[in-house]
Coordinates of C-alpha atoms in Angstrom, one line a residue:
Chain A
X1 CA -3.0 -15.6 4.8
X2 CA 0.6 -14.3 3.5
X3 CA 1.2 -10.7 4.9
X4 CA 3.4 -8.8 2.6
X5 CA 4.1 -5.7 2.5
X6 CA 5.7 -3.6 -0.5
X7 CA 9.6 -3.1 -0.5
X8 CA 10.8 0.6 0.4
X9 CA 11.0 2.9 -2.9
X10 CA 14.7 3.2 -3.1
X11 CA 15.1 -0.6 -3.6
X12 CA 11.9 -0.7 -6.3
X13 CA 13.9 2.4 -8.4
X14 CA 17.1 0.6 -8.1
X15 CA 15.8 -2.7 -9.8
X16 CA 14.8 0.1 -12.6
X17 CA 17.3 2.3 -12.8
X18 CA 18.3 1.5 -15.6
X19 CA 15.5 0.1 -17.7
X20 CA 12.8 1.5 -20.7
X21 CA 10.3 -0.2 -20.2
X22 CA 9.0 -2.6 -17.3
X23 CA 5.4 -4.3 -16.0
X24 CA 3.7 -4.3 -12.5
X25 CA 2.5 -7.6 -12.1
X26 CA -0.3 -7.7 -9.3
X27 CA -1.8 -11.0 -7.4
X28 CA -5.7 -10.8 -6.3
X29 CA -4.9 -13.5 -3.5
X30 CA -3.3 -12.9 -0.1
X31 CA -1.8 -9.6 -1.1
X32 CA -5.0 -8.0 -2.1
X33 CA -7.0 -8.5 1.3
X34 CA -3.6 -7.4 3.1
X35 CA -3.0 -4.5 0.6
X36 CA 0.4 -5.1 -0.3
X37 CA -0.3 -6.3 -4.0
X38 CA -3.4 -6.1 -5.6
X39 CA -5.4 -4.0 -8.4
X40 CA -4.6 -0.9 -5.8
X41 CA -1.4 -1.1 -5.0
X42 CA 0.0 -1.9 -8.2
X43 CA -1.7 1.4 -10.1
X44 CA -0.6 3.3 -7.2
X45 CA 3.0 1.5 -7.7
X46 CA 3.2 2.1 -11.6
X47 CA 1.8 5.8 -11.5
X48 CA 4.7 6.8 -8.6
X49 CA 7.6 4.9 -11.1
X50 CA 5.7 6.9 -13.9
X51 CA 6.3 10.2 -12.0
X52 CA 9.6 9.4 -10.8
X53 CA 11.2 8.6 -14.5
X54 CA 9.0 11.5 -15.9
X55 CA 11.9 14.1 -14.3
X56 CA 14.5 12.0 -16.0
X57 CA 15.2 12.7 -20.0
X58 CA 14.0 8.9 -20.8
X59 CA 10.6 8.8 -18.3
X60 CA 9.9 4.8 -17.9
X61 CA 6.9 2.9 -20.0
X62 CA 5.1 1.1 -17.1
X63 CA 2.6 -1.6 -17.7
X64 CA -0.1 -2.7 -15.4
X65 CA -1.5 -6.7 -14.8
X66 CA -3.4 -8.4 -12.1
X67 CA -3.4 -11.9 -12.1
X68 CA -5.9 -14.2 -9.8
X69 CA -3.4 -15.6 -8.1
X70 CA 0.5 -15.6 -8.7
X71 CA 1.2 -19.4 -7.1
X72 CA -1.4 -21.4 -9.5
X73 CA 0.5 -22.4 -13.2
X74 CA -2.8 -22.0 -15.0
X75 CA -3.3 -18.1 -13.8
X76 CA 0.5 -17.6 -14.9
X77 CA 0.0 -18.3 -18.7
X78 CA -2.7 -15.8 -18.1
X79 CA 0.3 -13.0 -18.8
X80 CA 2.4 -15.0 -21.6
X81 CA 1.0 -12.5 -23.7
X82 CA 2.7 -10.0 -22.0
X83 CA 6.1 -11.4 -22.0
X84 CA 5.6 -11.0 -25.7
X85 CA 6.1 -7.7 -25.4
X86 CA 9.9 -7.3 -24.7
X87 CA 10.0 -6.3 -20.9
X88 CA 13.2 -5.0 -19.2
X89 CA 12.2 -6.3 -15.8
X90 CA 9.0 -8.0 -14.3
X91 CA 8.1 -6.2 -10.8
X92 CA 5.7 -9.2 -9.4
X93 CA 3.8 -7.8 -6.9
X94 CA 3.1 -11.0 -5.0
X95 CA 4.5 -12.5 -2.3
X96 CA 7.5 -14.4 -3.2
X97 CA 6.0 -17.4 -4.5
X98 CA 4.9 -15.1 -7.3
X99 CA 8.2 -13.9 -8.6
X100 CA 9.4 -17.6 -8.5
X101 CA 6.4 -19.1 -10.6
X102 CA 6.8 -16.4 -13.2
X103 CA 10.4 -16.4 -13.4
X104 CA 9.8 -20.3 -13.6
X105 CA 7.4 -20.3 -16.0
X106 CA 8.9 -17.7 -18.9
X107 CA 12.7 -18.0 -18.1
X108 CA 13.8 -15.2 -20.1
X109 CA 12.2 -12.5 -18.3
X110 CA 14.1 -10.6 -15.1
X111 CA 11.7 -11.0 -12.9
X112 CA 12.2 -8.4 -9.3
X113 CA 10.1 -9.3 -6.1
X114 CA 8.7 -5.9 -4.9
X115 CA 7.4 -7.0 -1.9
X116 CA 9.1 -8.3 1.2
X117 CA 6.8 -11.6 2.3
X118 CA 6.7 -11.2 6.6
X119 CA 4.6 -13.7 7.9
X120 CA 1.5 -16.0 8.2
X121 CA -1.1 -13.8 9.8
X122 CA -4.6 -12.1 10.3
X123 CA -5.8 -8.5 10.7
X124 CA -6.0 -7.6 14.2
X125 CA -7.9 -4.3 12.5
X126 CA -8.4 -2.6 9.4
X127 CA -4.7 -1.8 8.6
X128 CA -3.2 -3.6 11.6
X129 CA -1.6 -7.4 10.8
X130 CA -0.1 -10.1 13.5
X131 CA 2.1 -13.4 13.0
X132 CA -0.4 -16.3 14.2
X133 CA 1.0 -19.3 12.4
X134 CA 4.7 -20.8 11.7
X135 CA 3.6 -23.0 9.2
X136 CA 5.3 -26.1 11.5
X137 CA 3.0 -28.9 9.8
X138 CA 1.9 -30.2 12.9
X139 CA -0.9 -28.6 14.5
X140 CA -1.0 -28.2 18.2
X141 CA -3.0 -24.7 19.1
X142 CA -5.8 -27.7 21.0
X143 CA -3.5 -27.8 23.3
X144 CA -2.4 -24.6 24.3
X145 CA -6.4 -23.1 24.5
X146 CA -6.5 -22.3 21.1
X147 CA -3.2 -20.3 20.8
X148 CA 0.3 -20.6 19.2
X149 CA 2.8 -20.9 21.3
X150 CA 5.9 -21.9 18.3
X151 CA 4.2 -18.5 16.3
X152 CA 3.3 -16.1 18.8
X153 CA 6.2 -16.7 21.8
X154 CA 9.1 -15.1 21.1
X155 CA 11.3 -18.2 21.7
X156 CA 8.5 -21.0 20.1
X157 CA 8.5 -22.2 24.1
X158 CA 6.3 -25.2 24.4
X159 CA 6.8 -24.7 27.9
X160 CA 6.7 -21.2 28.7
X161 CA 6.2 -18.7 29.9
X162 CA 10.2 -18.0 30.4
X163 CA 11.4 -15.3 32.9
X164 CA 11.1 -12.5 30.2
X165 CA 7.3 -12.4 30.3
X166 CA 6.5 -9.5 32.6
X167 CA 2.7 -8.3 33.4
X168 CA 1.3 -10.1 30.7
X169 CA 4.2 -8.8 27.5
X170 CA 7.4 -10.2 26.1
X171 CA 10.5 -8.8 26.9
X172 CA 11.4 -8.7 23.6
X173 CA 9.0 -5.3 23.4
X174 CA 5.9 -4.2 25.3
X175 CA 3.9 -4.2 22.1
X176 CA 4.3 -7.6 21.8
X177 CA 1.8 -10.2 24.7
X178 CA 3.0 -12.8 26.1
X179 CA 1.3 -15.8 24.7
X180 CA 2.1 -17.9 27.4
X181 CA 0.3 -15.4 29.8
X182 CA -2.6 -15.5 27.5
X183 CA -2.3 -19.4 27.5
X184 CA -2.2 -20.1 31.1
X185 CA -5.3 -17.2 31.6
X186 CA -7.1 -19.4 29.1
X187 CA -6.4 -23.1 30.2
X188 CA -7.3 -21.4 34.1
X189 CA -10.6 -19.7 32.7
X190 CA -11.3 -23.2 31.1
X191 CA -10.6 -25.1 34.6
X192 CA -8.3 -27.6 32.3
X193 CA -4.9 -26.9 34.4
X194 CA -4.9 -30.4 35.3
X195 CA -4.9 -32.0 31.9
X196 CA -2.3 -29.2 31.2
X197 CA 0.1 -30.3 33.2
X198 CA 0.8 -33.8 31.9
X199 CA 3.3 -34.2 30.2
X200 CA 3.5 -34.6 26.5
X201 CA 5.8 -36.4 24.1
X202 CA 8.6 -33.9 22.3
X203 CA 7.0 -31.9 19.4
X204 CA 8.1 -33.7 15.6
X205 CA 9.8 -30.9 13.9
X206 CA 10.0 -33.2 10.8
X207 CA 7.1 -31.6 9.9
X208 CA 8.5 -28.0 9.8
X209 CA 11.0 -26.6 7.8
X210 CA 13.6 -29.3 10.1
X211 CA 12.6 -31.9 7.0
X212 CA 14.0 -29.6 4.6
X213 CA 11.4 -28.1 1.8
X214 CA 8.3 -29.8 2.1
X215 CA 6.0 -30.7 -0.4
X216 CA 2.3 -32.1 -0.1
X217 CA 1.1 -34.5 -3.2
X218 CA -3.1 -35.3 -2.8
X219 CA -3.1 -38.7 -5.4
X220 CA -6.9 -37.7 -5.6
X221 CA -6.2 -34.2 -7.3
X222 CA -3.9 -35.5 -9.7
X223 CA -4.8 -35.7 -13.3
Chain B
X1 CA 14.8 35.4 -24.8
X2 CA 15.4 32.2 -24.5
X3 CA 12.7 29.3 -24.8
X4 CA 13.2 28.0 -20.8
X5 CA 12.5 31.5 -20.2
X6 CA 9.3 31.9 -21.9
X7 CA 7.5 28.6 -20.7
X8 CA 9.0 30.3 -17.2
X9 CA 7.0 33.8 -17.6
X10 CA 3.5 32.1 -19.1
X11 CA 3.6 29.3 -16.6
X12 CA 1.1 28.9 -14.7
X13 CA 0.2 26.5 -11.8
X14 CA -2.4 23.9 -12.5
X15 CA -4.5 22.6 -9.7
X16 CA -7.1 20.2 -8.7
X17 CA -8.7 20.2 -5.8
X18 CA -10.9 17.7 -4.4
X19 CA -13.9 19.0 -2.7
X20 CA -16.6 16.9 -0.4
X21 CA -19.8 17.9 -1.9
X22 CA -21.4 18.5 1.5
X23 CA -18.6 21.1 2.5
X24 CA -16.0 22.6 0.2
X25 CA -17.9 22.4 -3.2
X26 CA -20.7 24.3 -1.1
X27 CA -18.4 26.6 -0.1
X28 CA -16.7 27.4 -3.4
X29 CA -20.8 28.0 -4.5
X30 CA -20.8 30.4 -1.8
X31 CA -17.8 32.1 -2.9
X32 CA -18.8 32.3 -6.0
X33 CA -22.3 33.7 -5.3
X34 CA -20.2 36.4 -3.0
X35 CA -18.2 37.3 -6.0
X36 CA -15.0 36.2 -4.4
X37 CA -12.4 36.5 -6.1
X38 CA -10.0 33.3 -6.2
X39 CA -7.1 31.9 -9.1
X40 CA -8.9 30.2 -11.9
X41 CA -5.9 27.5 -12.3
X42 CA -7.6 25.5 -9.3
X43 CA -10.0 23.3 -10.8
X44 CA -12.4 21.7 -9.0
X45 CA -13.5 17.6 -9.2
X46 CA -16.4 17.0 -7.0
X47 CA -16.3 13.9 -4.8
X48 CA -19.7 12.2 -2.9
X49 CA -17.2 12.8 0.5
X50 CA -13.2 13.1 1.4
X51 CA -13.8 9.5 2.2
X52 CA -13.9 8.9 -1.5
X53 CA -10.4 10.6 -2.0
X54 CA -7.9 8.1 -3.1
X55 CA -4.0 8.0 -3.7
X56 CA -4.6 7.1 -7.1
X57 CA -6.6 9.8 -7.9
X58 CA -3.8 12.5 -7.1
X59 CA -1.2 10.4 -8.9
X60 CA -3.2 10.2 -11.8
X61 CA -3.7 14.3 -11.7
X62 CA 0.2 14.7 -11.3
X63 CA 0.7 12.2 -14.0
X64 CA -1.5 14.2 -16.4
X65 CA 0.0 17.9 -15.5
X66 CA -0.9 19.0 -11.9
X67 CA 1.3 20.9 -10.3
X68 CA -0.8 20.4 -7.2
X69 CA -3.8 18.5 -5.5
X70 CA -5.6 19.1 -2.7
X71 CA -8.4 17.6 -1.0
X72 CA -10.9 19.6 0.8
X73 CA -13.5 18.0 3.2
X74 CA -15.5 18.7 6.5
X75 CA -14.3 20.2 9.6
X76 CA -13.6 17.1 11.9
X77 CA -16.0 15.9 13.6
X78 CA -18.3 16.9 11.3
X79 CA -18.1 14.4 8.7
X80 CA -21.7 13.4 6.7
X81 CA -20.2 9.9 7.0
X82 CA -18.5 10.1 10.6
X83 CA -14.6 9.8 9.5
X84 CA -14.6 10.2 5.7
X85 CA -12.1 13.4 6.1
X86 CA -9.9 11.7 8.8
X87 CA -9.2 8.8 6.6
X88 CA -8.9 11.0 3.7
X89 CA -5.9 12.9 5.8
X90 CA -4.6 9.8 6.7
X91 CA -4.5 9.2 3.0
X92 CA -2.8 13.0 1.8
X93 CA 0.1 12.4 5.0
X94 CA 0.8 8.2 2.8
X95 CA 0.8 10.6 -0.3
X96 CA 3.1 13.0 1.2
X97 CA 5.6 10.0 2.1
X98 CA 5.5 8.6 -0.8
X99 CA 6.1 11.9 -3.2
X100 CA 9.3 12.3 -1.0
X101 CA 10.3 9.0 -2.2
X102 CA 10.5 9.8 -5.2
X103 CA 11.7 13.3 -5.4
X104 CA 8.6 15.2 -5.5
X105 CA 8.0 18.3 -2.5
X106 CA 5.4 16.5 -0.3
X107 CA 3.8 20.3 0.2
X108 CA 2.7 20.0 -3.4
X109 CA -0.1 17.7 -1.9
X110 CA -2.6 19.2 1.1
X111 CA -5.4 18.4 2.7
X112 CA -8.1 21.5 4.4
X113 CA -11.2 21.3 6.6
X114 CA -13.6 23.9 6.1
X115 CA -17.5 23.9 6.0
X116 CA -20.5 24.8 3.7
X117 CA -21.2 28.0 5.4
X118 CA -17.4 28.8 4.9
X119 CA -17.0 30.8 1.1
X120 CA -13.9 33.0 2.1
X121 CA -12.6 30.1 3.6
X122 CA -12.6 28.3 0.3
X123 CA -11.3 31.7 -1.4
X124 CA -8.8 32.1 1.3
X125 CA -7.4 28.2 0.8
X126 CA -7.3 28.4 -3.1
X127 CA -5.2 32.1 -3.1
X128 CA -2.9 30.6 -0.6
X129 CA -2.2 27.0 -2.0
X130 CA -2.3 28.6 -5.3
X131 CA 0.9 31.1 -3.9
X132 CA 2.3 27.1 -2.1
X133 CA 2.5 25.8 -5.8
X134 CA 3.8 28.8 -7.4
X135 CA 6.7 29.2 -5.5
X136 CA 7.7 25.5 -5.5
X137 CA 7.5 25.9 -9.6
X138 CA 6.2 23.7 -11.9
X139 CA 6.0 20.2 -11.0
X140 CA 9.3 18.0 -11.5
X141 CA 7.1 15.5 -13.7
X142 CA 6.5 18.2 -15.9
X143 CA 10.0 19.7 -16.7
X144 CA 10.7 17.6 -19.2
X145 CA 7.1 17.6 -21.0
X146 CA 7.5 21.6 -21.0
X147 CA 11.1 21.9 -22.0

């Protein structure tokens, strides 16, 4: 899924500084599970902007919305009633596909991404998140036991590990493993060193963001 | 004498405090069977376990007038749900953080440990954050409301 995670409070209260009246706009997808932007988060969002406008002489109106999803048209009309109502700014708490579907889809409103979109990831634990994917468009984990070497190697080595790995982490920081020391433990547990060691053709980055944007079109889906 | 200064003189903190029903809400029974004497501006919402405390539930009590929340729950270790009151401190110390954000003293939020058998305890904790609230003054929220 998309980890996000919400924006420090000083940037949120400067995209309302000077506003009346504004709406939290919350996404039950990625966000949710990672508790960045969902039901939760956006109460707990609106009630501290609330609070923080209720010392000033003018306190803020904020509004509250959850939407399904924030990247699928059909859940964004779900909130063109809102926009009815004459915001000063949109805070979308989605990642920041959200803010660029509603601003998109009802071009009159100021729409303000409140969270910072980090990475493609999983929960190690409850509260605890870790890059696993780069999104390249070419799937090779199969090959590597399992693991990502472009996502979870500091330098995307396809033939690592490099002289910073040292007993068993990165050099970039000791919190961080080295996958490549993972990999090879894997590929030696499996017995499979031998097949590892041919060599393979160079990786096709056309795939990954080296095409430019990508787009996928399904002719099946279409109506 | 001015209007400021009469809202100052008849002010008077308002509290809630969160209590586990298996610790804290027993204890405040106990105080009150022992005739304790403790301020009547905490009020008292009972939850199933600290565990149940939320974020959202403080926010909503500062957004409706509390000067002050605080959560009361089992000594550690002794949770009736294991960790219920170390999540729930985990949860006051996020709330803390995020009052300083935005200009609020993070003291006007607390959490305690105390257990059933524990009435003065409970007496003890209300007089004293009581005093905590009092000197910080009302709550910045409310200024304006009051004024």
């Amino acid at each position: 899924m998309i980890i996000a995670e919400r924006k420090p409070m000083e940037e949120i209260k400067g995209f309302v500084a000077d506003k009346k009246k504004v709406c939290v706009i919350g996404c039950r997808g990625c966000v949710t599970v990672c508790n960045a932007g969902g039901t939760k988060e956006v109460e707990v969002l609106a009630s501290l902007l609330r609070l923080d406008s209720s010392k000033n002489d003018s306190p803020l109106q904020v509004d509250e919305f959850t939407l399904e999803r924030q990247c699928d048209p059909e859940y964004i009309d779900e909130v063109s009633h809102l926009m009815d109502k004459r915001y000063d700014a949109i805070l979308s708490m989605a990642c920041s596909i959200g803010p660029q579907f509603l601003s998109r889809r009802y071009p009159a409103e100021r729409v303000y991404p409140v969270l910072n979109t980090c990475f493609l990831g999983g929960a190690l634990a409850h509260g605890i998140w870790a890059e696993h994917c780069q999104a390249c468009g070419n799937c090779i984990i199969h090959k590597f036991g399992g693991l990502c070497p472009i996502s979870r190697c500091s330098k995307s080595l396809l033939n690592g590990p490099c002289g910073g790995s040292s007993g068993g982490k990165c050099e970039v920081s000791k919190e961080i493993d080295c996958v490549w020391q993972l990999i090879v433990e894997k590929i030696l547990q499996e017995g499979k060193m031998d097949d590892f060691m041919k060599i393979d053709l160079v990786k096709d980055w056309r795939s990954s963001r080296d095409g430019g944007p990508r787009k996928i079109v399904r002719q099946e889906l279409l109506k | 004498m001015t209007a400021e200064l009469a809202v100052n003189i008849a002010w008077e903190p308002k509290i809630i405090a969160f209590c586990c029903q298996y610790c804290a809400y027993s204890a405040a029974d106990m105080a009150g069977s022992m005739r304790l004497q403790y301020p009547t501006d905490v009020e008292i919402v009972l939850i199933p376990c600290t565990g149940r405390f939320d974020v959202i539930l403080a926010l909503r009590a500062m957004e409706k007038g509390a000067d002050g929340v605080y959560v009361a729950g089992c000594l550690e270790g002794n949770c009736h749900f294991l960790d219920g009151n170390i999540r729930a401190r985990k949860r006051v110390n996020f709330l803390k953080g995020e009052l300083k954000n935005i200009g609020f003293e993070p003291e006007r939020i607390e959490m305690f440990n105390l257990s059933a058998s524990q009435g003065p305890r409970f007496a003890e904790i209300a007089r004293d954050f009581t005093n905590r609230i009092t000197e910080l003054g009302p709550s910045p929220a409310k200024k304006v409301r009051n004024f």
